[in-house]
PDB file of C-alpha atoms in Angstrom:
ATOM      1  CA  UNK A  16      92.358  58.349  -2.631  1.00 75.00           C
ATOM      2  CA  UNK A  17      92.132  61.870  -2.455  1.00 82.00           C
ATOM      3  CA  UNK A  18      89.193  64.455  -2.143  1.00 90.00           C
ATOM      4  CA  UNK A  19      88.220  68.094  -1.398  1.00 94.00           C
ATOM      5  CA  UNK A  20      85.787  69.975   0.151  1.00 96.00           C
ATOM      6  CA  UNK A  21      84.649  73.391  -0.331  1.00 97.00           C
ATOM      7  CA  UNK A  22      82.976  74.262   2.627  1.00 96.00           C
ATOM      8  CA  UNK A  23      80.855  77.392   1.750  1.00 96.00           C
ATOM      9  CA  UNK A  24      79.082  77.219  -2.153  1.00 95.00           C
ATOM     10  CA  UNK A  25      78.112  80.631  -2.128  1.00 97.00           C
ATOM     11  CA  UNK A  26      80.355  83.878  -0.565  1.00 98.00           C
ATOM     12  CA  UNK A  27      79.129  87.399  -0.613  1.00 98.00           C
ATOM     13  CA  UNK A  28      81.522  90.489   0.365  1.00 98.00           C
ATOM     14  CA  UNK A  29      81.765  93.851  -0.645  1.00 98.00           C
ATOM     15  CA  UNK A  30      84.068  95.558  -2.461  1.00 97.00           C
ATOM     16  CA  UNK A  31      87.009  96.519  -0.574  1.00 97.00           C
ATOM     17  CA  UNK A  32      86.691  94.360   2.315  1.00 98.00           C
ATOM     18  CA  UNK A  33      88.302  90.804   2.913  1.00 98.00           C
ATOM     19  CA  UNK A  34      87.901  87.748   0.794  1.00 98.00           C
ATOM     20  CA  UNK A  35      87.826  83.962   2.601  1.00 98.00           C
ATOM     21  CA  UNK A  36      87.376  81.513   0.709  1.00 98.00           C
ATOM     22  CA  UNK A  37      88.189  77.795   2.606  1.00 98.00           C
ATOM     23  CA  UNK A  38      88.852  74.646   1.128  1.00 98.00           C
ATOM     24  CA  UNK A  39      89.675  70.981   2.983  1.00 97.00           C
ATOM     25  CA  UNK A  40      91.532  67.934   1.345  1.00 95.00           C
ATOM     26  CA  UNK A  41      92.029  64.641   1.885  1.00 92.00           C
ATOM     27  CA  UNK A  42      95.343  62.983   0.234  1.00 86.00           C
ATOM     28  CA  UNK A  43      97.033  59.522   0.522  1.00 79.00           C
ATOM     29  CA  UNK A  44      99.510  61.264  -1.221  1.00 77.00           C
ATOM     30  CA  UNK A  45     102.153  64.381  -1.289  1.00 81.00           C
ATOM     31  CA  UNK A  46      99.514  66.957  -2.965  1.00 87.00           C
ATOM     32  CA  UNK A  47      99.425  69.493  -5.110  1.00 90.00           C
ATOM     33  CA  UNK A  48      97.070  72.230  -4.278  1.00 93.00           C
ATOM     34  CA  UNK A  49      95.411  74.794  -6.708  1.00 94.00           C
ATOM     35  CA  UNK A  50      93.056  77.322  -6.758  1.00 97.00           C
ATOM     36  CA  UNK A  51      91.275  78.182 -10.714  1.00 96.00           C
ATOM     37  CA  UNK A  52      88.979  80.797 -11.112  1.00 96.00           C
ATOM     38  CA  UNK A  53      86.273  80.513 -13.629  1.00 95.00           C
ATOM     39  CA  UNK A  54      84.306  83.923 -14.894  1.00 94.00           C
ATOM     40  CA  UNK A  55      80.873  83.340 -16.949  1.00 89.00           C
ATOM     41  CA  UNK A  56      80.943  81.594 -19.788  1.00 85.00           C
ATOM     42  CA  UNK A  57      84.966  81.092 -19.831  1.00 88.00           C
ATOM     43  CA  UNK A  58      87.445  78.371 -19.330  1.00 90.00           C
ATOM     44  CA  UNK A  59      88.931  77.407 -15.682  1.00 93.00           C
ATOM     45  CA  UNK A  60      91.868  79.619 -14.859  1.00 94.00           C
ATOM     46  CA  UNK A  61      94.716  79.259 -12.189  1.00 94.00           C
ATOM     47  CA  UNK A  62      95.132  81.252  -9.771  1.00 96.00           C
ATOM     48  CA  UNK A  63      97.517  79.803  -7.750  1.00 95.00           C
ATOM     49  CA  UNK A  64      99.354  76.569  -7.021  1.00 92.00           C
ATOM     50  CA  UNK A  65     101.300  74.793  -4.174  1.00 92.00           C
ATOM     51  CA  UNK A  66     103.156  71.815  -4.554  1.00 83.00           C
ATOM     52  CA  UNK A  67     106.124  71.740  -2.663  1.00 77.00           C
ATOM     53  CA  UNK A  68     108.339  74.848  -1.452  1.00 76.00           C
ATOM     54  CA  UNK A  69     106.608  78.000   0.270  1.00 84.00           C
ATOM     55  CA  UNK A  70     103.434  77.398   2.285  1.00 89.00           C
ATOM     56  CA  UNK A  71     102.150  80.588   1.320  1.00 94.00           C
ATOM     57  CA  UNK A  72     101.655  81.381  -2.051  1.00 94.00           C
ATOM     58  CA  UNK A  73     100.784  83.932  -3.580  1.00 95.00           C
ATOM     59  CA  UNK A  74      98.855  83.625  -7.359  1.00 94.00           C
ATOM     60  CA  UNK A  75      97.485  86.722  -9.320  1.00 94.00           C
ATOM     61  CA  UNK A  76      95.424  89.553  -8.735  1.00 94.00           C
ATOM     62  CA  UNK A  77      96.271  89.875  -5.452  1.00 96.00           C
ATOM     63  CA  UNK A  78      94.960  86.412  -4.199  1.00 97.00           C
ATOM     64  CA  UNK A  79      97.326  84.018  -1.768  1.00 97.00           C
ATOM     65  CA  UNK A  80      96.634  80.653   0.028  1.00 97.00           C
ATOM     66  CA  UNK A  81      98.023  79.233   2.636  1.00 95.00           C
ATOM     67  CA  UNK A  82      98.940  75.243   3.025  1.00 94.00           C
ATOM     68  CA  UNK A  83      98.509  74.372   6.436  1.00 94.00           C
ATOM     69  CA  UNK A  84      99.425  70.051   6.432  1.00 91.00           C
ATOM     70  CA  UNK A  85      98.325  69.885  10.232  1.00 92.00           C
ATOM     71  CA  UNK A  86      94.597  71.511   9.290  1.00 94.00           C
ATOM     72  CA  UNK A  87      94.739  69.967   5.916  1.00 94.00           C
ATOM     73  CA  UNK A  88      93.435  73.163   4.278  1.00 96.00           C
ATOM     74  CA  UNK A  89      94.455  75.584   1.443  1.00 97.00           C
ATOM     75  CA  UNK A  90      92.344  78.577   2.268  1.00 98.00           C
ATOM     76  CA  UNK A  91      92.091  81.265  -0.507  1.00 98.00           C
ATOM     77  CA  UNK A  92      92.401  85.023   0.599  1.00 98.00           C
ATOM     78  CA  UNK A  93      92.293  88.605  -0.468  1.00 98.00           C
ATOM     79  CA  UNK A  94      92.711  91.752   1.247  1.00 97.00           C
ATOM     80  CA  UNK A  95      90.559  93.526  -0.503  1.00 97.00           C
ATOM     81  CA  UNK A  96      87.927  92.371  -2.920  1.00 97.00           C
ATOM     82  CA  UNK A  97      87.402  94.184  -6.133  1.00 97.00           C
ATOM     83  CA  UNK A  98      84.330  93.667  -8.300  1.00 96.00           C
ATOM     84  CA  UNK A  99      85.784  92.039 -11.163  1.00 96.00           C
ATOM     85  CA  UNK A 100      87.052  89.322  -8.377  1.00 97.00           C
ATOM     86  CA  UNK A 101      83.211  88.236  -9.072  1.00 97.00           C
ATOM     87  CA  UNK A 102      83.345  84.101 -10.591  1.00 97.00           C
ATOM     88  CA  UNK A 103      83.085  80.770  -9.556  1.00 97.00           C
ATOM     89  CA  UNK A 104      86.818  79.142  -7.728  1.00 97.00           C
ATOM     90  CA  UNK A 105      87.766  75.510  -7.421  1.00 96.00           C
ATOM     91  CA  UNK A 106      90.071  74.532  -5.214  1.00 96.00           C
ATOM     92  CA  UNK A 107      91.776  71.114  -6.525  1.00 93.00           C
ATOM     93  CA  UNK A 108      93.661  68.567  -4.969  1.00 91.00           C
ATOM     94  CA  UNK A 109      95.986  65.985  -7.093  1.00 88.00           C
ATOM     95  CA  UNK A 110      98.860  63.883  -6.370  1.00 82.00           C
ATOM     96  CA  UNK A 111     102.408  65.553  -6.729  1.00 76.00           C
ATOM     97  CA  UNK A 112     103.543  62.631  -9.191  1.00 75.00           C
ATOM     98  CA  UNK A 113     101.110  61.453 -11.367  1.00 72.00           C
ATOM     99  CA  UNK A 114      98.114  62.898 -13.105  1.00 68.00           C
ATOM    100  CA  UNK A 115      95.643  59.896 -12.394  1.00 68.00           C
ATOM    101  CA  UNK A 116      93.726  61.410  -9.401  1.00 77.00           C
ATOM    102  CA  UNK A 117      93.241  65.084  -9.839  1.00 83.00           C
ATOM    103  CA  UNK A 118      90.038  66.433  -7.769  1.00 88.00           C
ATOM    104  CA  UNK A 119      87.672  69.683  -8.497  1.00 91.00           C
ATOM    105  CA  UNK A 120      86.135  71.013  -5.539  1.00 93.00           C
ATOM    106  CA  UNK A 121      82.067  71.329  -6.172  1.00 93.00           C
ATOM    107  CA  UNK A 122      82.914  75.595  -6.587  1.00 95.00           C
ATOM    108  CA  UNK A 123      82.872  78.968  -4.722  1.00 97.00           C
ATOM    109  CA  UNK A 124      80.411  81.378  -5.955  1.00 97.00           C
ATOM    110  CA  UNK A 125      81.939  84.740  -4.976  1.00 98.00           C
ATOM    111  CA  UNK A 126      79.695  87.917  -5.427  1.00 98.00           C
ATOM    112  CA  UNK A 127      80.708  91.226  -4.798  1.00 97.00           C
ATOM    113  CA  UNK A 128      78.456  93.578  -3.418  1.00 97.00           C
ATOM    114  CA  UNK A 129      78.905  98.028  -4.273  1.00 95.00           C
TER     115      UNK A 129
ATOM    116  CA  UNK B  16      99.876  80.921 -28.421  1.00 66.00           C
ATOM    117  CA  UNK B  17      96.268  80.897 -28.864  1.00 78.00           C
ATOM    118  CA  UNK B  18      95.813  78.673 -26.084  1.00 92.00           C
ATOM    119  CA  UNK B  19      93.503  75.503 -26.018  1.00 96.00           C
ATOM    120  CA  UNK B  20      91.166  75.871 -29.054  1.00 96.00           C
ATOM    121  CA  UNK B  21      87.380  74.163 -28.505  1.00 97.00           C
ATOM    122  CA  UNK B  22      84.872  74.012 -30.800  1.00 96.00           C
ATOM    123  CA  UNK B  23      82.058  74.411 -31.745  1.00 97.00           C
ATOM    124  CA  UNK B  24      81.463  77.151 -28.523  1.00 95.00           C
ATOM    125  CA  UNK B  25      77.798  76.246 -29.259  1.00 96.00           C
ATOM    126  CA  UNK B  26      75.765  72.897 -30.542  1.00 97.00           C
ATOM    127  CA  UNK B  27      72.370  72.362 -30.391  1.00 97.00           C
ATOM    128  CA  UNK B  28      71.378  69.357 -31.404  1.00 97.00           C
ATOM    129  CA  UNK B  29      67.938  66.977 -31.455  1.00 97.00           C
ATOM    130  CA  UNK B  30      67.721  63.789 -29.439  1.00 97.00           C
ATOM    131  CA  UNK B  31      69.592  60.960 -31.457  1.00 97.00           C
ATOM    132  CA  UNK B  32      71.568  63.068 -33.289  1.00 97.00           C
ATOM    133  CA  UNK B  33      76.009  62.701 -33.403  1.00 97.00           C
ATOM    134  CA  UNK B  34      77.697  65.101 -31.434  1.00 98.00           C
ATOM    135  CA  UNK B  35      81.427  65.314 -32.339  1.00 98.00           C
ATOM    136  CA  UNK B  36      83.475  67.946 -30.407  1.00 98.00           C
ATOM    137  CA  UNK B  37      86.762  69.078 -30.905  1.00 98.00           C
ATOM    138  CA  UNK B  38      89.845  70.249 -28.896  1.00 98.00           C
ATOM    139  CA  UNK B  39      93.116  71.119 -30.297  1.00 98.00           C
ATOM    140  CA  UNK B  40      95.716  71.283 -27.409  1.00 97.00           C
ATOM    141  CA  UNK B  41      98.596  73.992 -26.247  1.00 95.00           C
ATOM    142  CA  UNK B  42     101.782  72.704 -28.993  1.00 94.00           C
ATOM    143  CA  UNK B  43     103.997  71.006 -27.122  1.00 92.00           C
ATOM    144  CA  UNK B  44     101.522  69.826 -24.279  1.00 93.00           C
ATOM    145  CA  UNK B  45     101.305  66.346 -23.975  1.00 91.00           C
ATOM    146  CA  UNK B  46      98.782  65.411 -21.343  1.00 92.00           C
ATOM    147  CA  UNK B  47      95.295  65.915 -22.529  1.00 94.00           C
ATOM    148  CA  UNK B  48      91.763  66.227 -20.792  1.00 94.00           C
ATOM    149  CA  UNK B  49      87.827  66.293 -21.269  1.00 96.00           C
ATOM    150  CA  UNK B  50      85.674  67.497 -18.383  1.00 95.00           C
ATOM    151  CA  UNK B  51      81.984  67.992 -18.594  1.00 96.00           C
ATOM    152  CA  UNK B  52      80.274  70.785 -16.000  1.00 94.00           C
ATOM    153  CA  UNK B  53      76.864  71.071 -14.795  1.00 93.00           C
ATOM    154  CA  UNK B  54      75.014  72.736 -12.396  1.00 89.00           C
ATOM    155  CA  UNK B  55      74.196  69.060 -10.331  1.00 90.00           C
ATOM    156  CA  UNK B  56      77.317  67.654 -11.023  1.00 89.00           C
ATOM    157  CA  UNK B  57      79.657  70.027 -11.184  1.00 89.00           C
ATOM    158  CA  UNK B  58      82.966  69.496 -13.059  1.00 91.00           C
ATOM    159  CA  UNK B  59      83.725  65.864 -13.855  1.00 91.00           C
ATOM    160  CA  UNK B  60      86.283  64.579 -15.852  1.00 91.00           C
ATOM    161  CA  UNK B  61      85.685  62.116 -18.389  1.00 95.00           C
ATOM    162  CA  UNK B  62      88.754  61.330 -19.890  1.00 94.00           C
ATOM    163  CA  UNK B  63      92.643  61.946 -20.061  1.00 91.00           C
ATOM    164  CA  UNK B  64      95.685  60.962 -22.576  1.00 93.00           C
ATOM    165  CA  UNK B  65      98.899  61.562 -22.145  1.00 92.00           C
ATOM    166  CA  UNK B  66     101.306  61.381 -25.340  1.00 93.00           C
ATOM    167  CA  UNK B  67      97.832  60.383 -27.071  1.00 94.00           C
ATOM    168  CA  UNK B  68      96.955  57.454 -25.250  1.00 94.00           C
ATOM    169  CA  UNK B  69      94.073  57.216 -22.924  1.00 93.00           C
ATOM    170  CA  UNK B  70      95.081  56.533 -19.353  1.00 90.00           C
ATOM    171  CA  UNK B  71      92.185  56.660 -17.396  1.00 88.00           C
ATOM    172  CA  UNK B  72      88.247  56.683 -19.372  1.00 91.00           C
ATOM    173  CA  UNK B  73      87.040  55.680 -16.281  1.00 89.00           C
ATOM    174  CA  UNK B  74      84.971  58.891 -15.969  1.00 90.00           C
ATOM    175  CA  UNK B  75      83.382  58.326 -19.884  1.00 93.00           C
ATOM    176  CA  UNK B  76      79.214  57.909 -18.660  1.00 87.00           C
ATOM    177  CA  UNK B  77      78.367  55.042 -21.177  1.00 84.00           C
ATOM    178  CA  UNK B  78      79.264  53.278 -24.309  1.00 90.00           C
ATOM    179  CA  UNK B  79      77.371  56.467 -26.474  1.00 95.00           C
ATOM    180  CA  UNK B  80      80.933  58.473 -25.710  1.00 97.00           C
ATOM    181  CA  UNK B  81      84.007  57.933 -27.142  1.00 97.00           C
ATOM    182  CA  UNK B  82      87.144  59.762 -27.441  1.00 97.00           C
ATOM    183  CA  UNK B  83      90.504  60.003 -30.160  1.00 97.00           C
ATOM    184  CA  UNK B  84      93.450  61.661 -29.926  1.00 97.00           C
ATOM    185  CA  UNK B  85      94.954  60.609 -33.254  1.00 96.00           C
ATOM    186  CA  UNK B  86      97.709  62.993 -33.091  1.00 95.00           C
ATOM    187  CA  UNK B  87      99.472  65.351 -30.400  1.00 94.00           C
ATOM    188  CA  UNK B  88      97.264  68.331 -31.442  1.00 95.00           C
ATOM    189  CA  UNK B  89      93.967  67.310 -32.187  1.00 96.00           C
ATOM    190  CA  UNK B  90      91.303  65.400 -30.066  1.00 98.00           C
ATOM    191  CA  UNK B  91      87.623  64.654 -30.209  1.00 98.00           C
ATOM    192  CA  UNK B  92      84.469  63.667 -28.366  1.00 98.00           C
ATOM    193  CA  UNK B  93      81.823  61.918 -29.647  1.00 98.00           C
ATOM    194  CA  UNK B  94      78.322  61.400 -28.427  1.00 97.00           C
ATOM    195  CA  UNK B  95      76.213  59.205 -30.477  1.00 97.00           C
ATOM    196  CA  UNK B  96      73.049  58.965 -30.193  1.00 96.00           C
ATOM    197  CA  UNK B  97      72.781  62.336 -27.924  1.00 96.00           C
ATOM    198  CA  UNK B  98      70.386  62.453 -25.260  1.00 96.00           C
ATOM    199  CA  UNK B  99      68.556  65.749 -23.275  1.00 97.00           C
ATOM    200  CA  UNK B 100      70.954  64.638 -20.213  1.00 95.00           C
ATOM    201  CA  UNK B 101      74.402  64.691 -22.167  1.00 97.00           C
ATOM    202  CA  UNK B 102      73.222  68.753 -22.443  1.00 97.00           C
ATOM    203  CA  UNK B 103      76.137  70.439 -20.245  1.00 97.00           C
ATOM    204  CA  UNK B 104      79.641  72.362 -21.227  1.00 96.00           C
ATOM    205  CA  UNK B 105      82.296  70.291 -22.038  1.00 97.00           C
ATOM    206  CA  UNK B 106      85.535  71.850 -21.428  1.00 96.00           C
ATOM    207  CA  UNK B 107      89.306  70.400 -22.949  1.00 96.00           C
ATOM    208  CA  UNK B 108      92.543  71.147 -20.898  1.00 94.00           C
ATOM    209  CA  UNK B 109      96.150  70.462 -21.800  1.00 94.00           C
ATOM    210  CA  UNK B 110      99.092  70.077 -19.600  1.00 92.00           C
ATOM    211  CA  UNK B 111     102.657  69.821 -20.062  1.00 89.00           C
ATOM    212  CA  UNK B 112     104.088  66.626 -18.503  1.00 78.00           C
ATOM    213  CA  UNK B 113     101.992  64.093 -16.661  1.00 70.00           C
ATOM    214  CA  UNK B 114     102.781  65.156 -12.921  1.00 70.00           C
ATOM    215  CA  UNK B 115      99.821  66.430 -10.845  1.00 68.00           C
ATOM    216  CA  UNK B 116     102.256  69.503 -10.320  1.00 72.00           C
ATOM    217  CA  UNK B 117     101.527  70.156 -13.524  1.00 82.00           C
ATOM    218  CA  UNK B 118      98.627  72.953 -14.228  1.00 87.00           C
ATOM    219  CA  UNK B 119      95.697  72.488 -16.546  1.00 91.00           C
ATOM    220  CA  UNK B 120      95.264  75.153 -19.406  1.00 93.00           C
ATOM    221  CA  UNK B 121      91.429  75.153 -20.047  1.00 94.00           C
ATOM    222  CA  UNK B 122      89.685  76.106 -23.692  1.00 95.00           C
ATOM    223  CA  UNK B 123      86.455  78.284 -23.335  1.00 94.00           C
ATOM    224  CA  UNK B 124      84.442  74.931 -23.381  1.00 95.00           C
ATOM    225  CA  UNK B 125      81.550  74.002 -25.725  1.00 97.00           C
ATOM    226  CA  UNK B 126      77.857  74.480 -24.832  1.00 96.00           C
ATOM    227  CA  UNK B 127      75.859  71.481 -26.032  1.00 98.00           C
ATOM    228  CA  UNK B 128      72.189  71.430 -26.114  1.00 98.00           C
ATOM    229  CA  UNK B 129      70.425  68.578 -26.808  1.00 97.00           C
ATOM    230  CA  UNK B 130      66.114  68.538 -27.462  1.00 96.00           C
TER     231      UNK B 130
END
């Protein structure tokens, strides 16, 4: 069985400073990781995804997470938030071989302040 | 490519009415899914085909859904008789192979309204 858990719903920055956002799993299985960003009234799209080789990885628009097995978490980060960083993420867990179990987060909310 | 192609973007629709969406996938894709997103609920999926056959419809709510995937490129949802609770998006996503390494390509979704 797997799950995940995003542990804030709603993160507020501003522009230029740091983005954080954390997400836990639970897996039976090898995962997969991802992060998908979602704007208003679009489609899900990825960010970033982990499944096997580098522990950090590093997706577009200058966003990276970091698998950490022993913490089981796959925190999302940015250096420096801009304002069009402003959407909804999921983090989503699945298992490496099969399709069957794939998880959505319940979303991030990021809004960037002036 | 065009990407994954939803429509209608918009239905609103009265109480009892047919609701067919439609999804045609990424060419060459072969792992297809329906989610539906709310605000209480979040994203859920409902179901998912690969090489056109359902796998897992556990996620379908109730008998009043159903959903085809006749051929590789085309796949639809049907809601029949609609109710005020099925409103939500519904979003379609295609994926090439059926590993969970595999990422989802999402359409734009279709907002459905039901009275």
């Amino acid at each position: 069985a797997q799950s995940v858990t995003q542990l804030d719903s709603h993160v507020s920055v501003s522009e230029g400073t740091p983005v954080l956002l954390r997400c836990n799993y639970s897996s039976s299985y090898s995962p997969s990781l991802f992060w998908y960003v979602q704007h208003p009234n679009k489609g899900l799209q990825l960010l970033l995804k982990y499944t096997s080789a580098a522990t950090l990885v590093k997706g577009i628009n200058g966003f990276e997470a970091e698998f950490k097995k022993s913490e089981t978490s796959f925190h999302l980060t940015k250096p420096s938030a801009h304002m069009s960083d402003a959407a909804e993420y999921f983090c989503v867990v699945s298992p490496r071989y099969n399709n069957n179990d794939m998880r959505f987060g319940a979303g991030t909310r990021l809004t960037v302040k002036p | 490519d065009a990407g994954v192609i939803q429509s209608p973007r918009h239905e609103v629709t009265e109480m009892g009415q047919e609701v067919t969406l439609r999804c045609k996938p990424i060419s060459g894709h072969n792992s297809l899914f329906w989610y539906r997103q709310t605000m209480m609920r979040g994203l859920e999926l409902l179901i998912y085909f690969n090489n056109n056959v359902p796998i897992d419809d556990s996620g379908m709510p109730e008998d009043r859904f159903s959903a085809k995937m006749p051929n590789a490129s085309f796949s639809t949802l049907k809601i029949q008789p609609s109710e005020p609770r099925d409103s939500a998006v519904y979003f379609c996503a295609s994926s090439l192979g059926a590993t969970g390494a595999n990422v989802l390509t999402f359409g734009a979704g279709s907002r459905l309204t039901v009275l």
